[in-house]
mmCIF file of C-alpha atoms and ligand atoms in Angstrom:
data_model
loop_
_atom_site.group_PDB
_atom_site.id
_atom_site.type_symbol
_atom_site.label_atom_id
_atom_site.label_comp_id
_atom_site.label_asym_id
_atom_site.label_seq_id
_atom_site.Cartn_x
_atom_site.Cartn_y
_atom_site.Cartn_z
ATOM 1 C CA MET A 1 -12.184 -24.081 -6.823
ATOM 2 C CA GLN A 2 -15.651 -24.710 -5.426
ATOM 3 C CA ASN A 3 -17.810 -21.803 -6.560
ATOM 4 C CA LYS A 4 -19.732 -21.082 -3.382
ATOM 5 C CA SER A 5 -21.872 -17.960 -3.626
ATOM 6 C CA SER A 6 -21.638 -15.791 -0.567
ATOM 7 C CA THR A 7 -23.267 -12.679 0.729
ATOM 8 C CA LYS A 8 -20.638 -12.515 3.414
ATOM 9 C CA LEU A 9 -17.972 -10.587 1.555
ATOM 10 C CA ALA A 10 -19.014 -6.932 1.263
ATOM 11 C CA ALA A 11 -15.825 -4.952 0.641
ATOM 12 C CA LEU A 12 -12.269 -5.136 -0.640
ATOM 13 C CA LEU A 13 -9.714 -2.954 1.158
ATOM 14 C CA PHE A 14 -6.548 -2.030 -0.734
ATOM 15 C CA ASP A 15 -3.207 -0.828 0.526
ATOM 16 C CA VAL A 16 -1.567 1.569 -1.956
ATOM 17 C CA ASP A 17 2.243 1.631 -1.872
ATOM 18 C CA GLY A 18 3.646 -1.646 -3.153
ATOM 19 C CA THR A 19 0.148 -3.129 -3.612
ATOM 20 C CA LEU A 20 -1.614 -0.997 -6.230
ATOM 21 C CA ALA A 21 1.714 0.021 -7.794
ATOM 22 C CA ASP A 22 5.441 -0.251 -7.172
ATOM 23 C CA THR A 23 5.459 3.318 -5.913
ATOM 24 C CA GLU A 24 8.187 2.791 -3.332
ATOM 25 C CA ARG A 25 10.961 1.946 -5.766
ATOM 26 C CA GLU A 26 9.639 3.897 -8.749
ATOM 27 C CA ALA A 27 8.539 7.107 -7.067
ATOM 28 C CA HIS A 28 8.885 7.517 -3.274
ATOM 29 C CA LEU A 29 12.604 6.650 -3.236
ATOM 30 C CA PRO A 30 13.620 8.969 -6.130
ATOM 31 C CA ALA A 31 11.378 11.690 -4.683
ATOM 32 C CA PHE A 32 13.179 11.509 -1.325
ATOM 33 C CA ASN A 33 16.546 11.813 -3.107
ATOM 34 C CA LEU A 34 15.347 14.780 -5.196
ATOM 35 C CA ALA A 35 14.182 16.521 -2.009
ATOM 36 C CA PHE A 36 17.565 15.912 -0.326
ATOM 37 C CA ALA A 37 19.339 17.500 -3.324
ATOM 38 C CA GLU A 38 16.897 20.424 -3.361
ATOM 39 C CA PHE A 39 17.640 21.097 0.323
ATOM 40 C CA GLY A 40 21.422 20.894 -0.246
ATOM 41 C CA LEU A 41 21.777 17.703 1.817
ATOM 42 C CA ASP A 42 24.459 15.228 0.777
ATOM 43 C CA TRP A 43 22.201 12.294 1.700
ATOM 44 C CA HIS A 44 21.436 9.632 -0.877
ATOM 45 C CA TRP A 45 19.264 6.578 -0.258
ATOM 46 C CA ASP A 46 19.969 3.577 -2.472
ATOM 47 C CA ALA A 47 17.537 0.721 -3.074
ATOM 48 C CA VAL A 48 19.106 -1.526 -0.410
ATOM 49 C CA LEU A 49 19.079 1.138 2.306
ATOM 50 C CA TYR A 50 15.533 2.078 1.342
ATOM 51 C CA GLY A 51 14.401 -1.545 1.689
ATOM 52 C CA ASP A 52 15.691 -1.415 5.259
ATOM 53 C CA LEU A 53 14.161 2.013 5.970
ATOM 54 C CA LEU A 54 10.762 0.764 4.741
ATOM 55 C CA ARG A 55 10.462 -1.083 8.051
ATOM 56 C CA VAL A 56 9.421 2.342 9.356
ATOM 57 C CA THR A 57 6.076 3.284 7.813
ATOM 58 C CA GLY A 58 5.240 6.876 6.928
ATOM 59 C CA GLY A 59 7.559 9.225 5.057
ATOM 60 C CA LYS A 60 7.946 11.737 7.918
ATOM 61 C CA GLU A 61 8.526 8.956 10.420
ATOM 62 C CA ARG A 62 11.039 7.325 8.039
ATOM 63 C CA LEU A 63 12.978 10.591 7.685
ATOM 64 C CA ARG A 64 13.121 11.100 11.463
ATOM 65 C CA HIS A 65 14.294 7.521 11.950
ATOM 66 C CA TYR A 66 17.015 7.957 9.293
ATOM 67 C CA VAL A 67 18.386 11.136 10.894
ATOM 68 C CA GLN A 68 18.431 9.567 14.365
ATOM 69 C CA ARG A 69 20.187 6.464 13.063
ATOM 70 C CA PHE A 70 22.692 7.860 10.539
ATOM 71 C CA HIS A 71 23.138 11.534 11.493
ATOM 72 C CA PRO A 72 22.575 11.591 15.253
ATOM 73 C CA ASP A 73 24.606 14.826 15.566
ATOM 74 C CA HIS A 74 22.310 16.736 13.187
ATOM 75 C CA GLN A 75 19.824 18.790 15.130
ATOM 76 C CA LEU A 76 17.020 19.027 12.611
ATOM 77 C CA PRO A 77 13.902 20.719 13.918
ATOM 78 C CA ASP A 78 10.520 19.159 13.175
ATOM 79 C CA ASP A 79 9.517 22.017 10.859
ATOM 80 C CA PHE A 80 12.645 21.385 8.743
ATOM 81 C CA LEU A 81 11.741 17.725 8.413
ATOM 82 C CA ALA A 82 8.150 18.708 7.583
ATOM 83 C CA SER A 83 9.370 21.044 4.799
ATOM 84 C CA LEU A 84 11.696 18.350 3.478
ATOM 85 C CA HIS A 85 8.800 15.895 3.416
ATOM 86 C CA GLN A 86 6.598 18.453 1.636
ATOM 87 C CA ALA A 87 9.278 18.831 -1.041
ATOM 88 C CA LYS A 88 9.419 15.053 -1.393
ATOM 89 C CA THR A 89 5.627 14.945 -1.817
ATOM 90 C CA LYS A 90 5.854 17.590 -4.553
ATOM 91 C CA HIS A 91 8.481 15.569 -6.464
ATOM 92 C CA TYR A 92 6.439 12.395 -5.958
ATOM 93 C CA ASN A 93 3.320 13.978 -7.399
ATOM 94 C CA THR A 94 5.213 15.376 -10.383
ATOM 95 C CA MET A 95 6.282 11.816 -11.236
ATOM 96 C CA LEU A 96 2.708 10.567 -10.934
ATOM 97 C CA GLU A 97 1.381 13.431 -13.079
ATOM 98 C CA GLN A 98 3.812 12.385 -15.790
ATOM 99 C CA GLY A 99 1.993 9.029 -15.817
ATOM 100 C CA LYS A 100 5.222 7.185 -15.093
ATOM 101 C CA ILE A 101 3.892 4.771 -12.496
ATOM 102 C CA PRO A 102 1.915 1.794 -13.849
ATOM 103 C CA LEU A 103 -0.438 -0.217 -11.655
ATOM 104 C CA ARG A 104 0.630 -3.735 -10.756
ATOM 105 C CA ARG A 105 -0.651 -6.644 -12.809
ATOM 106 C CA GLY A 106 -4.323 -7.440 -12.295
ATOM 107 C CA VAL A 107 -5.141 -4.394 -10.163
ATOM 108 C CA LYS A 108 -7.319 -2.516 -12.648
ATOM 109 C CA ARG A 109 -9.103 -5.683 -13.781
ATOM 110 C CA LEU A 110 -9.951 -6.757 -10.214
ATOM 111 C CA LEU A 111 -11.111 -3.271 -9.198
ATOM 112 C CA LEU A 112 -13.441 -3.042 -12.198
ATOM 113 C CA GLU A 113 -14.730 -6.580 -11.681
ATOM 114 C CA ALA A 114 -15.376 -5.932 -7.975
ATOM 115 C CA LYS A 115 -17.093 -2.628 -8.667
ATOM 116 C CA ASN A 116 -19.348 -4.239 -11.282
ATOM 117 C CA ALA A 117 -20.150 -7.097 -8.890
ATOM 118 C CA GLY A 118 -21.349 -4.613 -6.266
ATOM 119 C CA LEU A 119 -18.489 -5.080 -3.846
ATOM 120 C CA ARG A 120 -17.602 -1.932 -1.934
ATOM 121 C CA LEU A 121 -14.044 -0.618 -2.284
ATOM 122 C CA ALA A 122 -11.787 1.201 0.148
ATOM 123 C CA ILE A 123 -8.195 2.399 0.347
ATOM 124 C CA VAL A 124 -6.239 1.835 3.571
ATOM 125 C CA THR A 125 -2.787 3.374 3.474
ATOM 126 C CA THR A 126 -0.035 5.137 5.348
ATOM 127 C CA THR A 127 0.633 7.712 2.674
ATOM 128 C CA SER A 128 -1.272 10.995 2.313
ATOM 129 C CA PRO A 129 -4.714 11.462 0.710
ATOM 130 C CA GLU A 130 -3.047 13.794 -1.816
ATOM 131 C CA ASN A 131 -0.692 11.030 -2.953
ATOM 132 C CA VAL A 132 -3.512 8.483 -3.157
ATOM 133 C CA LEU A 133 -5.746 10.730 -5.266
ATOM 134 C CA SER A 134 -2.888 11.530 -7.593
ATOM 135 C CA LEU A 135 -2.034 7.854 -8.179
ATOM 136 C CA LEU A 136 -5.700 6.944 -8.738
ATOM 137 C CA ARG A 137 -6.175 9.775 -11.202
ATOM 138 C CA HIS A 138 -2.998 9.389 -13.200
ATOM 139 C CA SER A 139 -2.520 5.615 -13.133
ATOM 140 C CA LEU A 140 -6.082 4.230 -12.909
ATOM 141 C CA ALA A 141 -8.763 6.586 -14.283
ATOM 142 C CA GLU A 142 -9.769 10.237 -14.139
ATOM 143 C CA ASP A 143 -12.796 9.395 -11.967
ATOM 144 C CA ALA A 144 -11.153 6.581 -10.006
ATOM 145 C CA HIS A 145 -11.500 8.396 -6.675
ATOM 146 C CA THR A 146 -15.273 7.842 -6.986
ATOM 147 C CA TRP A 147 -14.766 4.081 -7.146
ATOM 148 C CA PHE A 148 -13.680 4.054 -3.484
ATOM 149 C CA GLU A 149 -16.220 4.698 -0.777
ATOM 150 C CA VAL A 150 -13.587 5.300 1.886
ATOM 151 C CA ILE A 151 -10.029 6.544 1.562
ATOM 152 C CA ALA A 152 -8.332 5.895 4.903
ATOM 153 C CA ALA A 153 -4.975 7.627 4.594
ATOM 154 C CA GLY A 154 -2.092 9.324 6.311
ATOM 155 C CA ASP A 155 -2.400 11.098 9.601
ATOM 156 C CA VAL A 156 -6.111 10.405 10.148
ATOM 157 C CA VAL A 157 -4.975 8.053 12.931
ATOM 158 C CA PRO A 158 -1.961 8.818 15.138
ATOM 159 C CA LYS A 159 -0.502 5.288 15.013
ATOM 160 C CA LYS A 160 0.437 4.121 11.512
ATOM 161 C CA LYS A 161 0.775 0.526 10.286
ATOM 162 C CA PRO A 162 1.667 -2.008 11.755
ATOM 163 C CA ALA A 163 -0.863 -0.698 14.287
ATOM 164 C CA PRO A 164 -4.385 -1.806 13.308
ATOM 165 C CA ASP A 165 -5.791 1.715 13.794
ATOM 166 C CA ILE A 166 -6.093 2.701 10.117
ATOM 167 C CA TYR A 167 -8.001 -0.522 9.278
ATOM 168 C CA LEU A 168 -10.242 -0.080 12.320
ATOM 169 C CA TRP A 169 -10.925 3.489 11.181
ATOM 170 C CA ALA A 170 -11.855 2.231 7.690
ATOM 171 C CA LEU A 171 -14.184 -0.448 9.112
ATOM 172 C CA LYS A 172 -15.939 2.214 11.186
ATOM 173 C CA GLU A 173 -16.381 4.466 8.153
ATOM 174 C CA LEU A 174 -17.689 1.547 6.070
ATOM 175 C CA LYS A 175 -19.916 0.408 8.961
ATOM 176 C CA LEU A 176 -18.773 -3.152 8.322
ATOM 177 C CA ASP A 177 -17.378 -5.950 10.468
ATOM 178 C CA ALA A 178 -13.929 -7.332 9.772
ATOM 179 C CA GLU A 179 -15.451 -10.653 8.602
ATOM 180 C CA GLN A 180 -17.223 -8.851 5.751
ATOM 181 C CA CYS A 181 -13.943 -7.531 4.333
ATOM 182 C CA LEU A 182 -10.838 -8.767 2.582
ATOM 183 C CA ALA A 183 -7.579 -6.782 2.579
ATOM 184 C CA PHE A 184 -4.786 -6.632 -0.003
ATOM 185 C CA GLU A 185 -1.302 -5.831 1.234
ATOM 186 C CA ASP A 186 2.315 -6.198 0.125
ATOM 187 C CA SER A 187 4.278 -5.902 3.360
ATOM 188 C CA GLU A 188 4.669 -7.397 6.831
ATOM 189 C CA ASN A 189 3.701 -4.101 8.464
ATOM 190 C CA GLY A 190 0.580 -3.916 6.307
ATOM 191 C CA LEU A 191 -0.324 -7.538 7.048
ATOM 192 C CA LYS A 192 0.070 -7.003 10.800
ATOM 193 C CA SER A 193 -2.153 -3.953 10.599
ATOM 194 C CA ALA A 194 -4.951 -5.731 8.700
ATOM 195 C CA LEU A 195 -4.765 -8.913 10.797
ATOM 196 C CA GLY A 196 -4.699 -6.783 13.944
ATOM 197 C CA ALA A 197 -8.078 -5.439 12.862
ATOM 198 C CA GLY A 198 -9.279 -9.012 12.267
ATOM 199 C CA ILE A 199 -9.352 -8.788 8.454
ATOM 200 C CA LYS A 200 -8.317 -11.708 6.231
ATOM 201 C CA THR A 201 -5.496 -10.615 3.964
ATOM 202 C CA ILE A 202 -4.114 -11.557 0.560
ATOM 203 C CA ILE A 203 -0.470 -10.623 0.035
ATOM 204 C CA THR A 204 0.982 -9.686 -3.334
ATOM 205 C CA SER A 205 4.656 -9.443 -2.512
ATOM 206 C CA ASN A 206 7.358 -7.506 -4.362
ATOM 207 C CA ASP A 207 11.142 -7.148 -4.381
ATOM 208 C CA TYR A 208 11.114 -5.137 -1.169
ATOM 209 C CA SER A 209 8.900 -7.540 0.752
ATOM 210 C CA ALA A 210 10.086 -10.920 -0.599
ATOM 211 C CA ASP A 211 11.799 -11.762 2.723
ATOM 212 C CA HIS A 212 9.025 -10.486 5.005
ATOM 213 C CA ASP A 213 7.231 -12.764 7.445
ATOM 214 C CA PHE A 214 3.727 -13.282 6.050
ATOM 215 C CA THR A 215 2.498 -15.669 8.735
ATOM 216 C CA GLY A 216 -1.267 -15.365 8.985
ATOM 217 C CA ALA A 217 -1.865 -14.290 5.388
ATOM 218 C CA THR A 218 -4.625 -16.144 3.546
ATOM 219 C CA VAL A 219 -2.314 -16.586 0.557
ATOM 220 C CA VAL A 220 0.945 -15.026 -0.618
ATOM 221 C CA LEU A 221 1.058 -14.383 -4.381
ATOM 222 C CA SER A 222 3.511 -12.837 -6.810
ATOM 223 C CA ASP A 223 0.721 -10.493 -8.046
ATOM 224 C CA LEU A 224 -3.031 -10.583 -8.714
ATOM 225 C CA GLY A 225 -2.506 -12.241 -12.087
ATOM 226 C CA GLU A 226 -4.520 -11.981 -15.283
ATOM 227 C CA PRO A 227 -6.432 -14.660 -17.199
ATOM 228 C CA ASP A 228 -3.534 -14.831 -19.677
ATOM 229 C CA ALA A 229 -0.764 -14.148 -17.128
ATOM 230 C CA PRO A 230 -1.109 -16.373 -14.057
ATOM 231 C CA PHE A 231 0.247 -15.428 -10.652
ATOM 232 C CA THR A 232 2.858 -17.529 -8.870
ATOM 233 C CA VAL A 233 1.695 -18.956 -5.551
ATOM 234 C CA ILE A 234 4.342 -18.281 -2.899
ATOM 235 C CA ALA A 235 2.375 -19.683 0.052
ATOM 236 C CA GLY A 236 -1.112 -21.074 0.503
ATOM 237 C CA ASP A 237 -3.532 -23.183 -1.510
ATOM 238 C CA CYS A 238 -5.297 -21.489 -4.417
ATOM 239 C CA VAL A 239 -7.026 -24.740 -5.455
ATOM 240 C CA GLY A 240 -6.015 -24.382 -9.089
ATOM 241 C CA GLU A 241 -6.925 -20.715 -9.563
ATOM 242 C CA SER A 242 -4.461 -18.655 -11.578
ATOM 243 C CA TYR A 243 -5.645 -15.083 -11.069
ATOM 244 C CA VAL A 244 -7.540 -13.190 -8.367
ATOM 245 C CA SER A 245 -11.165 -12.725 -9.430
ATOM 246 C CA VAL A 246 -14.225 -11.741 -7.392
ATOM 247 C CA GLY A 247 -14.973 -15.470 -7.044
ATOM 248 C CA PHE A 248 -11.466 -15.972 -5.681
ATOM 249 C CA CYS A 249 -12.049 -13.178 -3.145
ATOM 250 C CA ARG A 250 -15.361 -14.716 -2.034
ATOM 251 C CA SER A 251 -13.657 -18.083 -1.606
ATOM 252 C CA ALA A 252 -10.833 -16.475 0.361
ATOM 253 C CA ALA A 253 -13.380 -14.817 2.660
ATOM 254 C CA LEU A 254 -14.981 -18.250 3.197
ATOM 255 C CA ASP A 255 -11.610 -19.941 3.816
ATOM 256 C CA THR A 256 -12.060 -22.137 0.707
ATOM 257 C CA ILE A 257 -8.755 -20.582 -0.290
ATOM 258 C CA ALA A 258 -6.484 -20.636 2.715
ATOM 259 C CA HIS A 259 -2.964 -20.865 3.975
HETATM 260 C C1 XBP B 1 3.588 3.094 2.777
HETATM 261 C C2 XBP B 1 4.503 3.980 3.430
HETATM 262 C C3 XBP B 1 4.530 5.341 3.006
HETATM 263 C C4 XBP B 1 5.351 5.707 1.800
HETATM 264 C C5 XBP B 1 5.664 7.179 1.853
HETATM 265 O O1 XBP B 1 3.229 2.017 3.639
HETATM 266 O O2 XBP B 1 5.171 3.619 4.359
HETATM 267 O O3 XBP B 1 5.081 6.010 4.068
HETATM 268 O O4 XBP B 1 6.569 5.018 1.782
HETATM 269 O O5 XBP B 1 4.527 7.929 1.926
HETATM 270 P P1 XBP B 1 1.925 1.168 3.354
HETATM 271 P P2 XBP B 1 4.541 9.372 2.654
HETATM 272 O O6 XBP B 1 2.018 0.695 1.927
HETATM 273 O O7 XBP B 1 1.997 0.016 4.304
HETATM 274 O O8 XBP B 1 0.727 2.052 3.611
HETATM 275 O O9 XBP B 1 5.878 9.994 2.435
HETATM 276 O O10 XBP B 1 3.433 10.139 1.998
HETATM 277 O O11 XBP B 1 4.267 9.116 4.110
HETATM 278 MG MG1 MG B 2 2.307 -1.278 1.135
#
């Protein structure tokens, strides 16, 4: 890779679920099922159904969609669904507190490298601020919330991903243009949201998003990789690089690395 220095890239913007950690399979899904049992509901979501339901972003929105689709005769008031979602959030946070959810490969290394290189960091996610802070604290570092200048999360915008609103909100808070940023996402909805805001995006896919349409992504990788554990390139040209470093990010922002 040509090592062009650039002042252009100012910030890295990270999605959370599926990007920082495999929270969907390891924590959100079991937390939903624990909440169903707690509320005496005979619902059970398996991994295949959940993969399908993930097309709807946001836990509350996903629950409402599930009821409309699979239990159309159930008249469940909004406050019931809100309580059910609160219970799910409680179970989710208990799992995080137990330190059960590891970050994906390369995440901690890249965050530290970017921070030390003076790049600004932000979180851009559909889940709640509470869930984000808990993951950062228990899976990254006690003070990890201070690493991120902006945490764009949850209901701060009315329209969740794939709408670009949450990324546009983050750009406004950072006072940056889209061209100065690079996003990291794992899903088609996340990619659409970032691209809709005009932000170049690196995808690290996972089991749930392997069949998603990632048209428009700068590159699609198996993970961020480590110096001794290279990523697999799924789509795009990484010009011989084997892990995502700050130099890689600068090249991606300059289109030296491109699809
Ligand atoms: C993540 C989500 C979230 C989680 C559940 O999408 O869709 O809804 O599944 O979180 P993304 P909550 O990674 O694109 O941000 O239950 O807290 O909503
Ligand atoms: Mg995601």
